[in-house]
Amino acid sequence: EAQVTQNPRYLITVTGKKLTVTCSQNMNHEYMSWYRQDPGLGLRQIYYSMNVEVTDKGDVPEGYKVSRKEKRNFPLILESPSPNQTSLYFCASSSGQGTNTQYFGPGTRLTVL
Amino acid sequence: AQSVTQPDIHITVSEGASLELRCNYSYGATPYLFWYVQSPGQGLQLLLKYFSGDTLVQGIKGFEAEFKRSQSSFNLRKPSVHWSDAAEYFCAVGEGSGNTGKLIFGQGTTLQVKP
């Protein structure tokens, strides 16, 4: 089954404790992206990757890091989480073609205390 | 800059009634337009998309949307709403270059269905 998976689905942590949210897709997609969803703001892109070892900032990259060492994986790293990073996070992937149809993971709800 | 506006934050309709969710976009070139639905506790599911051609597009679950270039709109419609349609709906526009694959989302519209 074609899918995007994220782990963990729920995470409660404390300020400053480094964490990683994993994302994996099995569709051989070149393009992957991270979004955060906040009430009244919709989804905003954090980082994206057009292929292995190619990443770039989205609209709200501050406080986040990513890496793309393998095509299927695109982890999101919070080196020193802060309460304003409490949010719902989605990973997405697409073939990178002009159609831009993106497939989303189930989401990770992160709470930073 | 590209932007998407969903004027209605919250809409309540009775089961069986018709539905229209509004979406307006700002984009210089021909946009790629999408509607996604997010059920409580779930990820985003693609309802339909418009790239070119026929301006009336059909999607899953009985939804359709009409692209109106003159009004910069891409409103979502359904003739008869079911209780299971209660969810949050997002309109999005994709960057035309396709190189970044970035989607710009509206703020979302929460649909409540009354029995």
Short mmCIF file of N, CA and C in Angstrom, two decimals, chain B residues 14-105:
data_model
loop_
_atom_site.label_atom_id
_atom_site.label_comp_id
_atom_site.label_asym_id
_atom_site.label_seq_id
_atom_site.Cartn_x
_atom_site.Cartn_y
_atom_site.Cartn_z
N SER B 14 -27.40 21.27 7.51
CA SER B 14 -28.19 20.11 7.89
C SER B 14 -27.89 18.95 6.97
N GLU B 15 -27.97 17.76 7.50
CA GLU B 15 -27.74 16.57 6.67
C GLU B 15 -28.75 16.56 5.54
N GLY B 16 -28.25 16.29 4.35
CA GLY B 16 -29.08 16.28 3.16
C GLY B 16 -29.12 17.60 2.42
N ALA B 17 -28.68 18.65 3.06
CA ALA B 17 -28.65 19.96 2.41
C ALA B 17 -27.43 20.05 1.50
N SER B 18 -27.48 21.05 0.61
CA SER B 18 -26.33 21.26 -0.28
C SER B 18 -25.27 22.06 0.45
N LEU B 19 -24.05 21.98 -0.11
CA LEU B 19 -22.90 22.60 0.53
C LEU B 19 -22.07 23.33 -0.50
N GLU B 20 -21.58 24.50 -0.13
CA GLU B 20 -20.57 25.18 -0.95
C GLU B 20 -19.55 25.81 -0.01
N LEU B 21 -18.31 25.45 -0.19
CA LEU B 21 -17.20 26.02 0.56
C LEU B 21 -16.41 26.91 -0.37
N ARG B 22 -16.14 28.11 0.08
CA ARG B 22 -15.51 29.09 -0.79
C ARG B 22 -13.99 29.09 -0.68
N CYS B 23 -13.36 29.37 -1.79
CA CYS B 23 -11.91 29.46 -1.83
C CYS B 23 -11.53 30.51 -2.87
N ASN B 24 -10.72 31.46 -2.47
CA ASN B 24 -10.18 32.45 -3.39
C ASN B 24 -8.66 32.41 -3.33
N TYR B 25 -8.04 32.56 -4.47
CA TYR B 25 -6.58 32.46 -4.52
C TYR B 25 -6.01 33.69 -5.19
N SER B 26 -4.75 33.90 -4.91
CA SER B 26 -4.00 34.94 -5.58
C SER B 26 -2.75 34.29 -6.15
N TYR B 27 -2.66 34.28 -7.48
CA TYR B 27 -1.54 33.61 -8.12
C TYR B 27 -1.38 34.17 -9.51
N GLY B 28 -0.15 34.46 -9.90
CA GLY B 28 0.08 35.15 -11.16
C GLY B 28 -0.19 34.31 -12.39
N ALA B 29 0.23 33.07 -12.34
CA ALA B 29 0.11 32.21 -13.52
C ALA B 29 -1.12 31.31 -13.35
N THR B 30 -1.26 30.36 -14.25
CA THR B 30 -2.34 29.39 -14.10
C THR B 30 -2.06 28.53 -12.88
N PRO B 31 -2.95 28.50 -11.94
CA PRO B 31 -2.68 27.78 -10.69
C PRO B 31 -3.00 26.30 -10.79
N TYR B 32 -2.31 25.56 -9.96
CA TYR B 32 -2.73 24.19 -9.67
C TYR B 32 -3.52 24.27 -8.37
N LEU B 33 -4.74 23.80 -8.36
CA LEU B 33 -5.63 23.98 -7.22
C LEU B 33 -6.08 22.64 -6.65
N PHE B 34 -6.20 22.61 -5.35
CA PHE B 34 -6.52 21.37 -4.66
C PHE B 34 -7.53 21.64 -3.54
N TRP B 35 -8.31 20.62 -3.25
CA TRP B 35 -9.08 20.58 -2.02
C TRP B 35 -8.70 19.30 -1.27
N TYR B 36 -8.38 19.50 0.01
CA TYR B 36 -8.09 18.39 0.90
C TYR B 36 -9.11 18.38 2.04
N VAL B 37 -9.34 17.19 2.59
CA VAL B 37 -10.21 17.07 3.74
C VAL B 37 -9.43 16.41 4.87
N GLN B 38 -9.67 16.91 6.07
CA GLN B 38 -9.02 16.36 7.26
C GLN B 38 -10.10 15.98 8.27
N SER B 39 -10.31 14.70 8.43
CA SER B 39 -11.25 14.23 9.45
C SER B 39 -10.56 14.28 10.80
N PRO B 40 -11.34 14.37 11.87
CA PRO B 40 -10.74 14.49 13.21
C PRO B 40 -9.69 13.41 13.48
N GLY B 41 -8.51 13.86 13.87
CA GLY B 41 -7.44 12.93 14.21
C GLY B 41 -6.80 12.24 13.02
N GLN B 42 -7.14 12.68 11.83
CA GLN B 42 -6.60 12.04 10.63
C GLN B 42 -5.67 12.98 9.86
N GLY B 43 -5.00 12.42 8.90
CA GLY B 43 -4.18 13.21 8.01
C GLY B 43 -5.04 13.86 6.93
N LEU B 44 -4.42 14.40 5.92
CA LEU B 44 -5.13 15.07 4.85
C LEU B 44 -5.36 14.13 3.69
N GLN B 45 -6.58 14.14 3.20
CA GLN B 45 -6.94 13.31 2.07
C GLN B 45 -7.31 14.20 0.90
N LEU B 46 -6.78 13.90 -0.26
CA LEU B 46 -7.07 14.69 -1.44
C LEU B 46 -8.49 14.41 -1.93
N LEU B 47 -9.29 15.47 -2.05
CA LEU B 47 -10.65 15.33 -2.59
C LEU B 47 -10.66 15.48 -4.10
N LEU B 48 -9.98 16.49 -4.60
CA LEU B 48 -9.94 16.74 -6.03
C LEU B 48 -8.86 17.75 -6.34
N LYS B 49 -8.58 17.89 -7.64
CA LYS B 49 -7.54 18.81 -8.06
C LYS B 49 -7.87 19.36 -9.44
N TYR B 50 -7.35 20.53 -9.71
CA TYR B 50 -7.51 21.15 -11.02
C TYR B 50 -6.14 21.57 -11.53
N PHE B 51 -5.84 21.17 -12.77
CA PHE B 51 -4.59 21.60 -13.40
C PHE B 51 -4.87 22.38 -14.67
N SER B 52 -5.79 21.87 -15.48
CA SER B 52 -6.12 22.53 -16.75
C SER B 52 -7.36 21.85 -17.30
N GLY B 53 -7.85 22.38 -18.42
CA GLY B 53 -8.98 21.74 -19.08
C GLY B 53 -10.31 22.13 -18.49
N ASP B 54 -11.21 21.16 -18.41
CA ASP B 54 -12.56 21.40 -17.92
C ASP B 54 -12.52 22.06 -16.55
N THR B 55 -13.23 23.16 -16.44
CA THR B 55 -13.17 23.94 -15.19
C THR B 55 -14.02 23.34 -14.08
N LEU B 56 -14.85 22.38 -14.38
CA LEU B 56 -15.63 21.68 -13.37
C LEU B 56 -14.98 20.32 -13.15
N VAL B 57 -14.47 20.10 -11.97
CA VAL B 57 -13.77 18.85 -11.69
C VAL B 57 -14.53 18.04 -10.67
N GLN B 58 -14.52 16.74 -10.88
CA GLN B 58 -15.19 15.83 -9.97
C GLN B 58 -14.15 15.18 -9.05
N GLY B 59 -14.56 14.96 -7.82
CA GLY B 59 -13.65 14.34 -6.88
C GLY B 59 -14.28 13.13 -6.22
N ILE B 60 -13.67 12.72 -5.14
CA ILE B 60 -14.18 11.57 -4.41
C ILE B 60 -15.30 12.00 -3.48
N LYS B 61 -16.04 11.06 -2.99
CA LYS B 61 -17.10 11.26 -1.99
C LYS B 61 -18.20 12.19 -2.49
N GLY B 62 -18.37 12.31 -3.80
CA GLY B 62 -19.46 13.12 -4.35
C GLY B 62 -19.18 14.61 -4.42
N PHE B 63 -17.96 15.03 -4.17
CA PHE B 63 -17.60 16.44 -4.23
C PHE B 63 -17.22 16.86 -5.65
N GLU B 64 -17.45 18.13 -5.92
CA GLU B 64 -16.99 18.74 -7.15
C GLU B 64 -16.54 20.17 -6.86
N ALA B 65 -15.76 20.73 -7.76
CA ALA B 65 -15.31 22.11 -7.59
C ALA B 65 -15.25 22.76 -8.96
N GLU B 66 -15.45 24.04 -8.98
CA GLU B 66 -15.42 24.79 -10.23
C GLU B 66 -14.38 25.88 -10.19
N PHE B 67 -13.51 25.87 -11.16
CA PHE B 67 -12.48 26.89 -11.30
C PHE B 67 -13.05 28.05 -12.10
N LYS B 68 -12.99 29.24 -11.51
CA LYS B 68 -13.45 30.45 -12.20
C LYS B 68 -12.29 31.44 -12.21
N ARG B 69 -11.65 31.53 -13.34
CA ARG B 69 -10.47 32.40 -13.44
C ARG B 69 -10.83 33.85 -13.20
N SER B 70 -11.97 34.28 -13.73
CA SER B 70 -12.36 35.69 -13.62
C SER B 70 -12.60 36.11 -12.18
N GLN B 71 -12.95 35.15 -11.34
CA GLN B 71 -13.22 35.45 -9.93
C GLN B 71 -12.11 34.95 -9.02
N SER B 72 -11.08 34.34 -9.61
CA SER B 72 -9.99 33.76 -8.82
C SER B 72 -10.56 32.86 -7.72
N SER B 73 -11.48 32.02 -8.11
CA SER B 73 -12.13 31.17 -7.12
C SER B 73 -12.09 29.70 -7.51
N PHE B 74 -12.20 28.88 -6.52
CA PHE B 74 -12.23 27.41 -6.71
C PHE B 74 -13.09 26.84 -5.60
N ASN B 75 -14.40 27.05 -5.73
CA ASN B 75 -15.33 26.66 -4.67
C ASN B 75 -15.67 25.19 -4.73
N LEU B 76 -15.80 24.61 -3.57
CA LEU B 76 -16.11 23.18 -3.43
C LEU B 76 -17.60 23.03 -3.18
N ARG B 77 -18.21 22.04 -3.84
CA ARG B 77 -19.66 21.84 -3.69
C ARG B 77 -19.99 20.37 -3.50
N LYS B 78 -21.13 20.18 -2.85
CA LYS B 78 -21.70 18.83 -2.74
C LYS B 78 -23.20 18.98 -2.68
N PRO B 79 -23.94 18.23 -3.48
CA PRO B 79 -25.39 18.42 -3.55
C PRO B 79 -26.13 18.02 -2.28
N SER B 80 -25.64 17.00 -1.60
CA SER B 80 -26.34 16.50 -0.43
C SER B 80 -25.31 16.02 0.60
N VAL B 81 -25.26 16.71 1.71
CA VAL B 81 -24.22 16.44 2.70
C VAL B 81 -24.63 15.27 3.60
N HIS B 82 -23.65 14.45 3.93
CA HIS B 82 -23.84 13.32 4.84
C HIS B 82 -23.14 13.64 6.15
N TRP B 83 -23.61 13.03 7.24
CA TRP B 83 -23.02 13.32 8.55
C TRP B 83 -21.52 13.03 8.55
N SER B 84 -21.09 12.06 7.75
CA SER B 84 -19.67 11.70 7.71
C SER B 84 -18.81 12.76 7.02
N ASP B 85 -19.45 13.75 6.43
CA ASP B 85 -18.67 14.83 5.78
C ASP B 85 -18.17 15.86 6.78
N ALA B 86 -18.60 15.77 8.02
CA ALA B 86 -18.12 16.69 9.04
C ALA B 86 -16.61 16.55 9.18
N ALA B 87 -15.91 17.64 8.94
CA ALA B 87 -14.43 17.60 8.90
C ALA B 87 -13.94 19.02 8.67
N GLU B 88 -12.62 19.13 8.54
CA GLU B 88 -12.04 20.40 8.16
C GLU B 88 -11.56 20.30 6.72
N TYR B 89 -11.84 21.35 5.96
CA TYR B 89 -11.54 21.34 4.53
C TYR B 89 -10.53 22.44 4.22
N PHE B 90 -9.55 22.05 3.44
CA PHE B 90 -8.49 22.98 3.07
C PHE B 90 -8.40 23.12 1.56
N CYS B 91 -8.36 24.36 1.12
CA CYS B 91 -8.06 24.68 -0.27
C CYS B 91 -6.57 25.01 -0.35
N ALA B 92 -5.94 24.62 -1.45
CA ALA B 92 -4.51 24.89 -1.58
C ALA B 92 -4.18 25.17 -3.04
N VAL B 93 -3.14 25.97 -3.21
CA VAL B 93 -2.63 26.25 -4.56
C VAL B 93 -1.19 25.78 -4.62
N GLY B 94 -0.83 25.15 -5.72
CA GLY B 94 0.52 24.64 -5.88
C GLY B 94 1.34 25.54 -6.77
N GLU B 95 2.62 25.62 -6.46
CA GLU B 95 3.50 26.42 -7.29
C GLU B 95 3.59 25.81 -8.68
N GLY B 96 3.44 26.63 -9.67
CA GLY B 96 3.34 26.12 -11.03
C GLY B 96 4.61 25.49 -11.56
N SER B 97 5.75 25.90 -11.03
CA SER B 97 6.99 25.37 -11.58
C SER B 97 7.13 23.89 -11.33
N GLY B 98 6.56 23.44 -10.27
CA GLY B 98 6.66 22.02 -9.95
C GLY B 98 7.97 21.64 -9.33
N ASN B 99 8.93 22.53 -9.34
CA ASN B 99 10.24 22.17 -8.81
C ASN B 99 10.26 22.04 -7.30
N THR B 100 9.50 22.86 -6.62
CA THR B 100 9.48 22.78 -5.17
C THR B 100 8.32 21.95 -4.68
N GLY B 101 7.30 21.82 -5.48
CA GLY B 101 6.12 21.09 -5.06
C GLY B 101 5.39 21.72 -3.90
N LYS B 102 5.67 22.96 -3.62
CA LYS B 102 5.10 23.60 -2.44
C LYS B 102 3.62 23.86 -2.62
N LEU B 103 2.88 23.59 -1.56
CA LEU B 103 1.47 23.92 -1.51
C LEU B 103 1.27 25.07 -0.54
N ILE B 104 0.44 26.03 -0.95
CA ILE B 104 0.06 27.12 -0.07
C ILE B 104 -1.39 26.89 0.31
N PHE B 105 -1.64 26.78 1.60
CA PHE B 105 -2.95 26.41 2.09
C PHE B 105 -3.74 27.61 2.58
#
